[in-house]
């Protein structure tokens, strides 16, 4: 993972490298119960070189606490793309494609028991345009070097900041995640 982080820090495969202060490879526990995959770093994440450190990150940490989990204990947190898109725009397909080998290698090395894909990361990982409300509450899987990893979809924690009414749906998704990750 250290070697991978160095490769990510030096990557110039897409234009996002030009705007970054720091690449944001990911952080957390190896062989975790849960690997959270978000979309892309935001401004503060880019400054600190860590994923999900701002308000969406606090919301994510609260979500994890609700299922007795944390980055310090049993979770690894990463993103589809490792460099911040300017103005926090959505990553472009070409940027997602350029960064995907890093994510796949990271999953291979981290060896999570389950994956929680939040927001648009779900559609990217599952290579589908289906809306999130149809992807939720289903146990999908992602095969990485022959290993089939259960994957659960939920709304992005940033959405909950503006739409707290969706917390009930996220709670349901977290219960399903708990089950597939062997935590309940
Ligand atoms: N910060 C991240 O690292 N990822 C997101 O998807 C949002 C904020």
Short mmCIF file of N, CA and C and ligand atoms in Angstrom, two decimals:
data_model
loop_
_atom_site.label_atom_id
_atom_site.label_comp_id
_atom_site.label_asym_id
_atom_site.label_seq_id
_atom_site.Cartn_x
_atom_site.Cartn_y
_atom_site.Cartn_z
N UNK A 1 0.82 -1.21 0.00
CA UNK A 1 0.00 0.00 0.00
C UNK A 1 0.85 1.26 0.00
N UNK A 2 1.98 1.21 0.67
CA UNK A 2 2.87 2.38 0.70
C UNK A 2 3.40 2.64 -0.70
N UNK A 3 3.78 1.57 -1.40
CA UNK A 3 4.26 1.71 -2.77
C UNK A 3 3.16 2.27 -3.66
N UNK A 4 1.95 1.75 -3.46
CA UNK A 4 0.81 2.21 -4.26
C UNK A 4 0.56 3.70 -3.99
N UNK A 5 0.63 4.10 -2.73
CA UNK A 5 0.40 5.52 -2.39
C UNK A 5 1.44 6.40 -3.08
N UNK A 6 2.68 5.91 -3.18
CA UNK A 6 3.73 6.69 -3.87
C UNK A 6 3.42 6.81 -5.35
N UNK A 7 2.95 5.69 -5.93
CA UNK A 7 2.59 5.72 -7.36
C UNK A 7 1.44 6.71 -7.60
N UNK A 8 0.47 6.69 -6.70
CA UNK A 8 -0.68 7.61 -6.83
C UNK A 8 -0.19 9.06 -6.73
N UNK A 9 0.70 9.31 -5.77
CA UNK A 9 1.19 10.68 -5.56
C UNK A 9 1.93 11.22 -6.80
N UNK A 10 2.54 10.30 -7.56
CA UNK A 10 3.30 10.73 -8.73
C UNK A 10 2.53 10.58 -10.03
N UNK A 11 1.26 10.19 -9.94
CA UNK A 11 0.50 9.86 -11.16
C UNK A 11 0.16 11.13 -11.96
N UNK A 12 0.32 11.01 -13.27
CA UNK A 12 -0.07 12.12 -14.16
C UNK A 12 -0.97 11.58 -15.30
N UNK A 13 -1.70 10.51 -14.99
CA UNK A 13 -2.48 9.85 -16.05
C UNK A 13 -3.69 10.67 -16.51
N UNK A 14 -4.14 11.61 -15.70
CA UNK A 14 -5.24 12.48 -16.16
C UNK A 14 -4.98 13.90 -15.68
N UNK A 15 -5.82 14.81 -16.11
CA UNK A 15 -5.60 16.23 -15.84
C UNK A 15 -5.75 16.63 -14.37
N UNK A 16 -6.36 15.74 -13.55
CA UNK A 16 -6.59 16.12 -12.16
C UNK A 16 -5.28 16.36 -11.39
N UNK A 17 -4.19 15.76 -11.88
CA UNK A 17 -2.91 15.93 -11.18
C UNK A 17 -2.48 17.39 -11.16
N UNK A 18 -2.92 18.15 -12.15
CA UNK A 18 -2.47 19.55 -12.25
C UNK A 18 -3.07 20.43 -11.16
N UNK A 19 -4.24 20.03 -10.65
CA UNK A 19 -4.90 20.88 -9.65
C UNK A 19 -4.70 20.40 -8.23
N UNK A 20 -4.03 19.27 -8.04
CA UNK A 20 -4.00 18.72 -6.68
C UNK A 20 -2.91 19.39 -5.82
N UNK A 21 -3.23 19.51 -4.52
CA UNK A 21 -2.17 19.84 -3.57
C UNK A 21 -1.54 18.53 -3.09
N UNK A 22 -2.43 17.58 -2.79
CA UNK A 22 -1.94 16.24 -2.41
C UNK A 22 -2.89 15.22 -2.99
N UNK A 23 -2.35 14.09 -3.43
CA UNK A 23 -3.22 12.97 -3.78
C UNK A 23 -3.78 12.41 -2.47
N UNK A 24 -4.94 11.76 -2.59
CA UNK A 24 -5.62 11.22 -1.40
C UNK A 24 -5.83 9.72 -1.62
N UNK A 25 -4.85 8.90 -1.26
CA UNK A 25 -4.97 7.48 -1.59
C UNK A 25 -6.06 6.76 -0.80
N UNK A 26 -6.15 7.04 0.51
CA UNK A 26 -7.12 6.33 1.35
C UNK A 26 -6.49 6.07 2.70
N UNK A 27 -7.31 5.60 3.65
CA UNK A 27 -6.76 5.33 4.99
C UNK A 27 -7.65 4.36 5.74
N UNK A 28 -7.07 3.71 6.70
CA UNK A 28 -7.86 2.82 7.56
C UNK A 28 -7.13 1.53 7.83
N UNK A 29 -7.94 0.54 8.11
CA UNK A 29 -7.47 -0.75 8.60
C UNK A 29 -7.33 -1.75 7.45
N UNK A 30 -6.32 -2.58 7.50
CA UNK A 30 -6.17 -3.66 6.51
C UNK A 30 -7.14 -4.80 6.85
N UNK A 31 -7.56 -5.53 5.84
CA UNK A 31 -8.55 -6.60 5.98
C UNK A 31 -9.73 -6.14 6.84
N UNK A 32 -10.32 -5.00 6.49
CA UNK A 32 -11.40 -4.44 7.31
C UNK A 32 -12.72 -5.18 7.08
N UNK A 33 -13.64 -4.97 8.01
CA UNK A 33 -15.00 -5.48 7.80
C UNK A 33 -15.61 -4.75 6.61
N UNK A 34 -15.31 -3.44 6.50
CA UNK A 34 -15.96 -2.59 5.48
C UNK A 34 -14.92 -1.72 4.79
N UNK A 35 -14.99 -1.66 3.46
CA UNK A 35 -14.22 -0.65 2.72
C UNK A 35 -15.25 0.32 2.13
N UNK A 36 -15.18 1.58 2.57
CA UNK A 36 -16.09 2.60 2.04
C UNK A 36 -15.44 3.19 0.79
N UNK A 37 -16.22 3.28 -0.28
CA UNK A 37 -15.69 3.91 -1.50
C UNK A 37 -16.58 5.09 -1.86
N UNK A 38 -15.95 6.29 -1.80
CA UNK A 38 -16.63 7.52 -2.16
C UNK A 38 -16.29 7.93 -3.58
N UNK A 39 -16.59 9.19 -3.90
CA UNK A 39 -16.42 9.63 -5.28
C UNK A 39 -15.04 10.23 -5.51
N UNK A 40 -14.76 11.33 -4.79
CA UNK A 40 -13.50 12.04 -5.03
C UNK A 40 -13.21 12.94 -3.84
N UNK A 41 -11.94 13.25 -3.60
CA UNK A 41 -11.62 14.16 -2.50
C UNK A 41 -12.18 15.56 -2.75
N UNK A 42 -12.47 16.26 -1.64
CA UNK A 42 -12.87 17.66 -1.72
C UNK A 42 -11.71 18.54 -1.23
N UNK A 43 -12.01 19.86 -1.09
CA UNK A 43 -10.91 20.81 -0.84
C UNK A 43 -10.06 20.47 0.39
N UNK A 44 -10.71 20.22 1.51
CA UNK A 44 -9.94 19.97 2.73
C UNK A 44 -9.20 18.63 2.67
N UNK A 45 -9.85 17.67 2.02
CA UNK A 45 -9.21 16.34 1.85
C UNK A 45 -7.91 16.51 1.05
N UNK A 46 -7.99 17.32 0.00
CA UNK A 46 -6.86 17.59 -0.89
C UNK A 46 -5.73 18.28 -0.11
N UNK A 47 -6.12 19.16 0.81
CA UNK A 47 -5.11 19.88 1.59
C UNK A 47 -4.43 18.93 2.59
N UNK A 48 -5.23 18.03 3.17
CA UNK A 48 -4.68 17.15 4.22
C UNK A 48 -4.16 15.82 3.69
N UNK A 49 -4.54 15.49 2.45
CA UNK A 49 -4.12 14.20 1.89
C UNK A 49 -4.86 13.02 2.49
N UNK A 50 -6.05 13.31 3.05
CA UNK A 50 -6.85 12.25 3.68
C UNK A 50 -8.28 12.30 3.15
N UNK A 51 -8.94 11.14 3.01
CA UNK A 51 -10.30 11.15 2.47
C UNK A 51 -11.33 11.53 3.53
N UNK A 52 -12.42 12.13 3.09
CA UNK A 52 -13.58 12.39 3.95
C UNK A 52 -13.19 13.06 5.27
N UNK A 53 -12.54 14.23 5.20
CA UNK A 53 -12.20 14.90 6.46
C UNK A 53 -13.15 16.06 6.78
N UNK A 54 -13.92 16.52 5.78
CA UNK A 54 -14.75 17.69 6.01
C UNK A 54 -16.15 17.25 6.50
N UNK A 55 -17.16 18.08 6.29
CA UNK A 55 -18.50 17.78 6.84
C UNK A 55 -19.06 16.43 6.34
N UNK A 56 -18.92 16.11 5.04
CA UNK A 56 -19.39 14.77 4.63
C UNK A 56 -18.64 13.66 5.37
N UNK A 57 -17.39 13.94 5.70
CA UNK A 57 -16.57 12.96 6.43
C UNK A 57 -17.09 12.76 7.84
N UNK A 58 -17.50 13.85 8.47
CA UNK A 58 -18.06 13.73 9.83
C UNK A 58 -19.35 12.92 9.78
N UNK A 59 -20.14 13.19 8.73
CA UNK A 59 -21.39 12.43 8.57
C UNK A 59 -21.07 10.95 8.34
N UNK A 60 -20.06 10.69 7.50
CA UNK A 60 -19.67 9.29 7.26
C UNK A 60 -19.25 8.63 8.58
N UNK A 61 -18.45 9.34 9.36
CA UNK A 61 -18.00 8.76 10.63
C UNK A 61 -19.20 8.48 11.55
N UNK A 62 -20.20 9.37 11.51
CA UNK A 62 -21.41 9.12 12.32
C UNK A 62 -22.15 7.88 11.83
N UNK A 63 -22.21 7.74 10.50
CA UNK A 63 -22.87 6.55 9.93
C UNK A 63 -22.16 5.28 10.41
N UNK A 64 -20.83 5.34 10.40
CA UNK A 64 -20.05 4.16 10.81
C UNK A 64 -20.24 3.88 12.29
N UNK A 65 -20.26 4.95 13.08
CA UNK A 65 -20.47 4.78 14.52
C UNK A 65 -21.80 4.09 14.80
N UNK A 66 -22.80 4.41 13.96
CA UNK A 66 -24.14 3.81 14.16
C UNK A 66 -24.10 2.29 14.03
N UNK A 67 -23.09 1.77 13.35
CA UNK A 67 -22.96 0.30 13.27
C UNK A 67 -21.66 -0.15 13.98
N UNK A 68 -21.34 0.59 15.02
CA UNK A 68 -20.20 0.25 15.89
C UNK A 68 -18.91 0.05 15.09
N UNK A 69 -18.70 0.95 14.12
CA UNK A 69 -17.52 0.81 13.26
C UNK A 69 -16.77 2.14 13.17
N UNK A 70 -15.51 2.08 12.78
CA UNK A 70 -14.72 3.30 12.60
C UNK A 70 -13.48 3.02 11.78
N UNK A 71 -12.89 4.10 11.25
CA UNK A 71 -11.64 3.95 10.49
C UNK A 71 -10.51 3.41 11.36
N UNK A 72 -10.59 3.66 12.66
CA UNK A 72 -9.51 3.23 13.55
C UNK A 72 -9.64 1.75 13.91
N UNK A 73 -10.83 1.20 13.65
CA UNK A 73 -11.14 -0.11 14.22
C UNK A 73 -11.34 -1.18 13.15
N UNK A 74 -12.22 -0.92 12.15
CA UNK A 74 -12.56 -2.02 11.22
C UNK A 74 -12.96 -1.53 9.83
N UNK A 75 -12.53 -0.32 9.46
CA UNK A 75 -12.96 0.27 8.18
C UNK A 75 -11.76 0.84 7.43
N UNK A 76 -11.81 0.72 6.10
CA UNK A 76 -10.86 1.42 5.23
C UNK A 76 -11.69 2.36 4.35
N UNK A 77 -11.19 3.58 4.14
CA UNK A 77 -11.95 4.58 3.37
C UNK A 77 -11.14 5.02 2.16
N UNK A 78 -11.80 5.00 1.00
CA UNK A 78 -11.10 5.41 -0.22
C UNK A 78 -12.10 6.05 -1.18
N UNK A 79 -11.63 6.38 -2.36
CA UNK A 79 -12.47 7.05 -3.36
C UNK A 79 -12.22 6.47 -4.75
N UNK A 80 -13.17 6.73 -5.64
CA UNK A 80 -13.02 6.31 -7.04
C UNK A 80 -11.82 7.01 -7.67
N UNK A 81 -11.70 8.32 -7.44
CA UNK A 81 -10.51 9.04 -7.95
C UNK A 81 -9.73 9.62 -6.77
N UNK A 82 -8.43 9.67 -6.94
CA UNK A 82 -7.55 10.00 -5.81
C UNK A 82 -7.12 11.46 -5.78
N UNK A 83 -7.53 12.23 -6.79
CA UNK A 83 -7.18 13.66 -6.80
C UNK A 83 -8.46 14.46 -6.91
N UNK A 84 -8.44 15.65 -6.32
CA UNK A 84 -9.65 16.47 -6.25
C UNK A 84 -10.00 17.09 -7.60
N UNK A 85 -11.22 16.86 -8.08
CA UNK A 85 -11.65 17.57 -9.30
C UNK A 85 -11.86 19.05 -8.98
N UNK A 86 -11.48 19.95 -9.89
CA UNK A 86 -11.61 21.38 -9.61
C UNK A 86 -13.05 21.76 -9.28
N UNK A 87 -13.21 22.62 -8.25
CA UNK A 87 -14.54 23.08 -7.86
C UNK A 87 -15.45 21.97 -7.39
N UNK A 88 -14.87 20.84 -7.02
CA UNK A 88 -15.65 19.67 -6.56
C UNK A 88 -16.66 19.18 -7.59
N UNK A 89 -16.36 19.36 -8.86
CA UNK A 89 -17.25 18.80 -9.89
C UNK A 89 -17.15 17.28 -9.85
N UNK A 90 -18.11 16.62 -10.51
CA UNK A 90 -18.04 15.16 -10.58
C UNK A 90 -16.85 14.75 -11.43
N UNK A 91 -16.19 13.63 -11.06
CA UNK A 91 -15.11 13.15 -11.92
C UNK A 91 -15.65 12.77 -13.30
N UNK A 92 -14.85 13.03 -14.33
CA UNK A 92 -15.26 12.68 -15.70
C UNK A 92 -14.98 11.20 -15.94
N UNK A 93 -15.71 10.60 -16.91
CA UNK A 93 -15.47 9.17 -17.19
C UNK A 93 -14.01 8.86 -17.46
N UNK A 94 -13.31 9.75 -18.15
CA UNK A 94 -11.91 9.49 -18.49
C UNK A 94 -11.02 9.50 -17.24
N UNK A 95 -11.42 10.32 -16.24
CA UNK A 95 -10.66 10.38 -14.98
C UNK A 95 -10.95 9.13 -14.14
N UNK A 96 -12.21 8.72 -14.16
CA UNK A 96 -12.58 7.49 -13.42
C UNK A 96 -11.82 6.30 -13.99
N UNK A 97 -11.76 6.28 -15.31
CA UNK A 97 -11.09 5.17 -15.99
C UNK A 97 -9.59 5.17 -15.69
N UNK A 98 -9.00 6.36 -15.68
CA UNK A 98 -7.56 6.47 -15.44
C UNK A 98 -7.21 6.02 -14.02
N UNK A 99 -8.10 6.27 -13.08
CA UNK A 99 -7.79 5.97 -11.67
C UNK A 99 -8.20 4.56 -11.26
N UNK A 100 -9.03 3.91 -12.06
CA UNK A 100 -9.60 2.63 -11.63
C UNK A 100 -8.55 1.55 -11.30
N UNK A 101 -7.47 1.45 -12.07
CA UNK A 101 -6.48 0.43 -11.71
C UNK A 101 -5.91 0.62 -10.30
N UNK A 102 -5.77 1.88 -9.87
CA UNK A 102 -5.30 2.12 -8.50
C UNK A 102 -6.30 1.58 -7.48
N UNK A 103 -7.58 1.84 -7.73
CA UNK A 103 -8.61 1.38 -6.79
C UNK A 103 -8.65 -0.15 -6.74
N UNK A 104 -8.56 -0.76 -7.92
CA UNK A 104 -8.63 -2.23 -7.96
C UNK A 104 -7.44 -2.85 -7.21
N UNK A 105 -6.26 -2.27 -7.41
CA UNK A 105 -5.08 -2.77 -6.71
C UNK A 105 -5.21 -2.56 -5.20
N UNK A 106 -5.81 -1.40 -4.86
CA UNK A 106 -6.00 -1.09 -3.45
C UNK A 106 -6.95 -2.12 -2.80
N UNK A 107 -8.04 -2.43 -3.50
CA UNK A 107 -8.99 -3.42 -2.96
C UNK A 107 -8.28 -4.76 -2.79
N UNK A 108 -7.46 -5.10 -3.80
CA UNK A 108 -6.72 -6.37 -3.75
C UNK A 108 -5.82 -6.42 -2.50
N UNK A 109 -5.14 -5.30 -2.22
CA UNK A 109 -4.21 -5.27 -1.09
C UNK A 109 -4.93 -5.14 0.25
N UNK A 110 -5.99 -4.34 0.29
CA UNK A 110 -6.69 -4.08 1.56
C UNK A 110 -7.51 -5.30 1.99
N UNK A 111 -8.02 -6.04 0.99
CA UNK A 111 -8.80 -7.26 1.23
C UNK A 111 -9.98 -7.06 2.19
N UNK A 112 -10.92 -6.18 1.78
CA UNK A 112 -12.08 -5.95 2.65
C UNK A 112 -13.06 -7.13 2.62
N UNK A 113 -13.78 -7.26 3.72
CA UNK A 113 -14.81 -8.28 3.82
C UNK A 113 -16.05 -7.86 3.04
N UNK A 114 -16.29 -6.53 3.00
CA UNK A 114 -17.44 -6.01 2.25
C UNK A 114 -17.11 -4.60 1.77
N UNK A 115 -17.89 -4.12 0.81
CA UNK A 115 -17.70 -2.76 0.28
C UNK A 115 -19.00 -1.98 0.46
N UNK A 116 -18.86 -0.73 0.92
CA UNK A 116 -20.00 0.20 0.96
C UNK A 116 -19.71 1.28 -0.08
N UNK A 117 -20.48 1.28 -1.16
CA UNK A 117 -20.30 2.27 -2.22
C UNK A 117 -21.31 3.39 -1.99
N UNK A 118 -20.80 4.63 -1.84
CA UNK A 118 -21.71 5.74 -1.53
C UNK A 118 -21.90 6.65 -2.73
N UNK A 119 -23.15 7.01 -2.98
CA UNK A 119 -23.47 7.95 -4.07
C UNK A 119 -23.04 7.41 -5.43
N UNK A 120 -22.52 8.32 -6.24
CA UNK A 120 -22.19 7.94 -7.63
C UNK A 120 -21.09 6.89 -7.73
N UNK A 121 -20.34 6.68 -6.65
CA UNK A 121 -19.32 5.62 -6.68
C UNK A 121 -19.98 4.28 -6.99
N UNK A 122 -21.23 4.12 -6.54
CA UNK A 122 -21.93 2.85 -6.76
C UNK A 122 -22.12 2.59 -8.25
N UNK A 123 -22.60 3.63 -8.94
CA UNK A 123 -22.82 3.44 -10.39
C UNK A 123 -21.51 3.20 -11.13
N UNK A 124 -20.45 3.90 -10.70
CA UNK A 124 -19.16 3.70 -11.36
C UNK A 124 -18.66 2.28 -11.13
N UNK A 125 -18.75 1.82 -9.89
CA UNK A 125 -18.20 0.49 -9.58
C UNK A 125 -19.00 -0.63 -10.24
N UNK A 126 -20.32 -0.43 -10.28
CA UNK A 126 -21.18 -1.48 -10.84
C UNK A 126 -21.39 -1.29 -12.35
N UNK A 127 -20.80 -0.22 -12.88
CA UNK A 127 -20.89 0.09 -14.31
C UNK A 127 -22.34 0.06 -14.78
N UNK A 128 -23.14 0.88 -14.10
CA UNK A 128 -24.55 0.96 -14.45
C UNK A 128 -25.02 2.41 -14.35
N UNK A 129 -26.11 2.70 -15.04
CA UNK A 129 -26.73 4.03 -14.94
C UNK A 129 -27.97 3.98 -14.05
N UNK A 130 -28.25 2.82 -13.50
CA UNK A 130 -29.47 2.69 -12.69
C UNK A 130 -29.44 3.66 -11.52
N UNK A 131 -30.60 4.25 -11.18
CA UNK A 131 -30.60 5.19 -10.06
C UNK A 131 -30.29 4.51 -8.73
N UNK A 132 -29.76 5.30 -7.81
CA UNK A 132 -29.34 4.73 -6.53
C UNK A 132 -30.48 4.05 -5.78
N UNK A 133 -31.69 4.62 -5.89
CA UNK A 133 -32.77 4.00 -5.12
C UNK A 133 -33.10 2.60 -5.62
N UNK A 134 -32.67 2.28 -6.85
CA UNK A 134 -32.87 0.90 -7.30
C UNK A 134 -31.68 0.00 -6.99
N UNK A 135 -30.55 0.62 -6.70
CA UNK A 135 -29.35 -0.18 -6.38
C UNK A 135 -29.27 -0.49 -4.88
N UNK A 136 -29.97 0.32 -4.07
CA UNK A 136 -29.97 0.12 -2.62
C UNK A 136 -30.72 -1.16 -2.24
N UNK A 137 -30.40 -1.66 -1.08
CA UNK A 137 -31.15 -2.77 -0.49
C UNK A 137 -31.01 -4.07 -1.29
N UNK A 138 -29.94 -4.15 -2.05
CA UNK A 138 -29.63 -5.36 -2.81
C UNK A 138 -28.16 -5.68 -2.51
N UNK A 139 -27.84 -6.95 -2.33
CA UNK A 139 -26.43 -7.31 -2.15
C UNK A 139 -25.83 -7.57 -3.52
N UNK A 140 -25.01 -6.62 -3.98
CA UNK A 140 -24.29 -6.78 -5.24
C UNK A 140 -22.96 -7.45 -4.91
N UNK A 141 -22.14 -7.66 -5.94
CA UNK A 141 -20.78 -8.11 -5.62
C UNK A 141 -19.80 -7.55 -6.63
N UNK A 142 -18.58 -7.41 -6.17
CA UNK A 142 -17.50 -6.94 -7.02
C UNK A 142 -16.42 -8.01 -7.00
N UNK A 143 -16.01 -8.46 -8.19
CA UNK A 143 -14.98 -9.49 -8.23
C UNK A 143 -13.63 -8.84 -8.48
N UNK A 144 -12.72 -9.04 -7.55
CA UNK A 144 -11.38 -8.46 -7.67
C UNK A 144 -10.38 -9.62 -7.52
N UNK A 145 -9.56 -9.79 -8.55
CA UNK A 145 -8.66 -10.95 -8.67
C UNK A 145 -9.28 -12.25 -8.12
N UNK A 146 -10.42 -12.56 -8.71
CA UNK A 146 -11.07 -13.84 -8.39
C UNK A 146 -11.83 -13.86 -7.09
N UNK A 147 -11.71 -12.81 -6.28
CA UNK A 147 -12.43 -12.77 -5.00
C UNK A 147 -13.73 -11.98 -5.18
N UNK A 148 -14.84 -12.60 -4.80
CA UNK A 148 -16.14 -11.95 -4.91
C UNK A 148 -16.44 -11.23 -3.60
N UNK A 149 -16.51 -9.92 -3.66
CA UNK A 149 -16.71 -9.14 -2.42
C UNK A 149 -18.13 -8.58 -2.42
N UNK A 150 -18.92 -8.83 -1.36
CA UNK A 150 -20.26 -8.25 -1.32
C UNK A 150 -20.20 -6.73 -1.30
N UNK A 151 -21.11 -6.11 -2.05
CA UNK A 151 -21.11 -4.65 -2.18
C UNK A 151 -22.51 -4.12 -1.93
N UNK A 152 -22.59 -3.19 -1.00
CA UNK A 152 -23.87 -2.55 -0.63
C UNK A 152 -23.82 -1.08 -1.06
N UNK A 153 -24.95 -0.61 -1.53
CA UNK A 153 -25.04 0.77 -2.04
C UNK A 153 -25.87 1.62 -1.07
N UNK A 154 -25.40 2.84 -0.84
CA UNK A 154 -26.25 3.78 -0.10
C UNK A 154 -26.03 5.20 -0.61
N UNK A 155 -26.82 6.13 -0.08
CA UNK A 155 -26.66 7.53 -0.48
C UNK A 155 -25.35 8.09 0.06
N UNK A 156 -24.86 9.11 -0.62
CA UNK A 156 -23.61 9.75 -0.20
C UNK A 156 -23.86 10.51 1.11
N UNK A 157 -22.91 10.44 2.07
CA UNK A 157 -23.12 11.19 3.32
C UNK A 157 -23.35 12.68 3.08
N UNK A 158 -22.80 13.24 2.02
CA UNK A 158 -23.02 14.67 1.73
C UNK A 158 -24.50 14.95 1.47
N UNK A 159 -25.19 13.97 0.90
CA UNK A 159 -26.62 14.15 0.63
C UNK A 159 -27.41 14.30 1.93
N UNK A 160 -26.96 13.54 2.96
CA UNK A 160 -27.68 13.58 4.24
C UNK A 160 -27.57 14.94 4.91
N UNK A 161 -26.52 15.70 4.56
CA UNK A 161 -26.36 17.03 5.16
C UNK A 161 -27.51 17.93 4.72
N UNK A 162 -27.94 17.78 3.48
CA UNK A 162 -29.04 18.61 2.96
C UNK A 162 -30.39 17.93 2.99
N UNK A 163 -30.38 16.60 3.06
CA UNK A 163 -31.64 15.84 3.06
C UNK A 163 -31.64 14.86 4.23
N UNK A 164 -31.75 15.38 5.46
CA UNK A 164 -31.69 14.47 6.62
C UNK A 164 -32.80 13.43 6.62
N UNK A 165 -33.87 13.69 5.86
CA UNK A 165 -34.96 12.72 5.77
C UNK A 165 -34.52 11.39 5.18
N UNK A 166 -33.39 11.37 4.48
CA UNK A 166 -32.90 10.12 3.88
C UNK A 166 -32.13 9.26 4.89
N UNK A 167 -31.97 9.77 6.11
CA UNK A 167 -31.19 9.00 7.10
C UNK A 167 -31.82 7.63 7.38
N UNK A 168 -33.15 7.58 7.32
CA UNK A 168 -33.83 6.30 7.59
C UNK A 168 -33.44 5.27 6.54
N UNK A 169 -33.37 5.70 5.28
CA UNK A 169 -32.99 4.78 4.20
C UNK A 169 -31.54 4.32 4.39
N UNK A 170 -30.68 5.26 4.76
CA UNK A 170 -29.26 4.91 4.97
C UNK A 170 -29.13 3.93 6.14
N UNK A 171 -29.93 4.15 7.15
CA UNK A 171 -29.92 3.25 8.30
C UNK A 171 -30.23 1.82 7.86
N UNK A 172 -31.26 1.68 7.00
CA UNK A 172 -31.61 0.35 6.47
C UNK A 172 -30.43 -0.26 5.72
N UNK A 173 -29.77 0.58 4.91
CA UNK A 173 -28.64 0.08 4.11
C UNK A 173 -27.50 -0.37 5.02
N UNK A 174 -27.30 0.37 6.11
CA UNK A 174 -26.22 0.02 7.04
C UNK A 174 -26.53 -1.29 7.76
N UNK A 175 -27.82 -1.55 7.99
CA UNK A 175 -28.19 -2.83 8.62
C UNK A 175 -27.87 -3.99 7.68
N UNK A 176 -28.15 -3.77 6.39
CA UNK A 176 -27.83 -4.82 5.40
C UNK A 176 -26.31 -5.02 5.33
N UNK A 177 -25.59 -3.89 5.35
CA UNK A 177 -24.13 -3.97 5.31
C UNK A 177 -23.60 -4.77 6.49
N UNK A 178 -24.17 -4.50 7.67
CA UNK A 178 -23.75 -5.19 8.87
C UNK A 178 -23.92 -6.71 8.71
N UNK A 179 -25.02 -7.08 8.09
CA UNK A 179 -25.29 -8.50 7.89
C UNK A 179 -24.28 -9.11 6.92
N UNK A 180 -24.06 -8.44 5.77
CA UNK A 180 -23.18 -9.08 4.77
C UNK A 180 -21.72 -9.05 5.20
N UNK A 181 -21.38 -8.12 6.12
CA UNK A 181 -19.98 -8.06 6.52
C UNK A 181 -19.73 -8.91 7.77
N UNK A 182 -20.73 -9.71 8.11
CA UNK A 182 -20.56 -10.64 9.22
C UNK A 182 -20.53 -9.97 10.58
N UNK A 183 -21.11 -8.77 10.68
CA UNK A 183 -21.05 -8.04 11.95
C UNK A 183 -22.30 -8.17 12.79
N UNK A 184 -23.32 -8.88 12.26
CA UNK A 184 -24.52 -8.99 13.12
C UNK A 184 -24.99 -10.43 13.21
N1 LIG B 1 -14.56 13.42 0.51
C1 LIG B 1 -14.12 12.27 -0.01
O1 LIG B 1 -13.00 11.83 0.25
N2 LIG B 1 -14.95 11.61 -0.88
C2 LIG B 1 -16.17 12.02 -1.19
O2 LIG B 1 -16.87 11.36 -1.97
C3 LIG B 1 -16.61 13.24 -0.61
C4 LIG B 1 -15.78 13.91 0.23
#
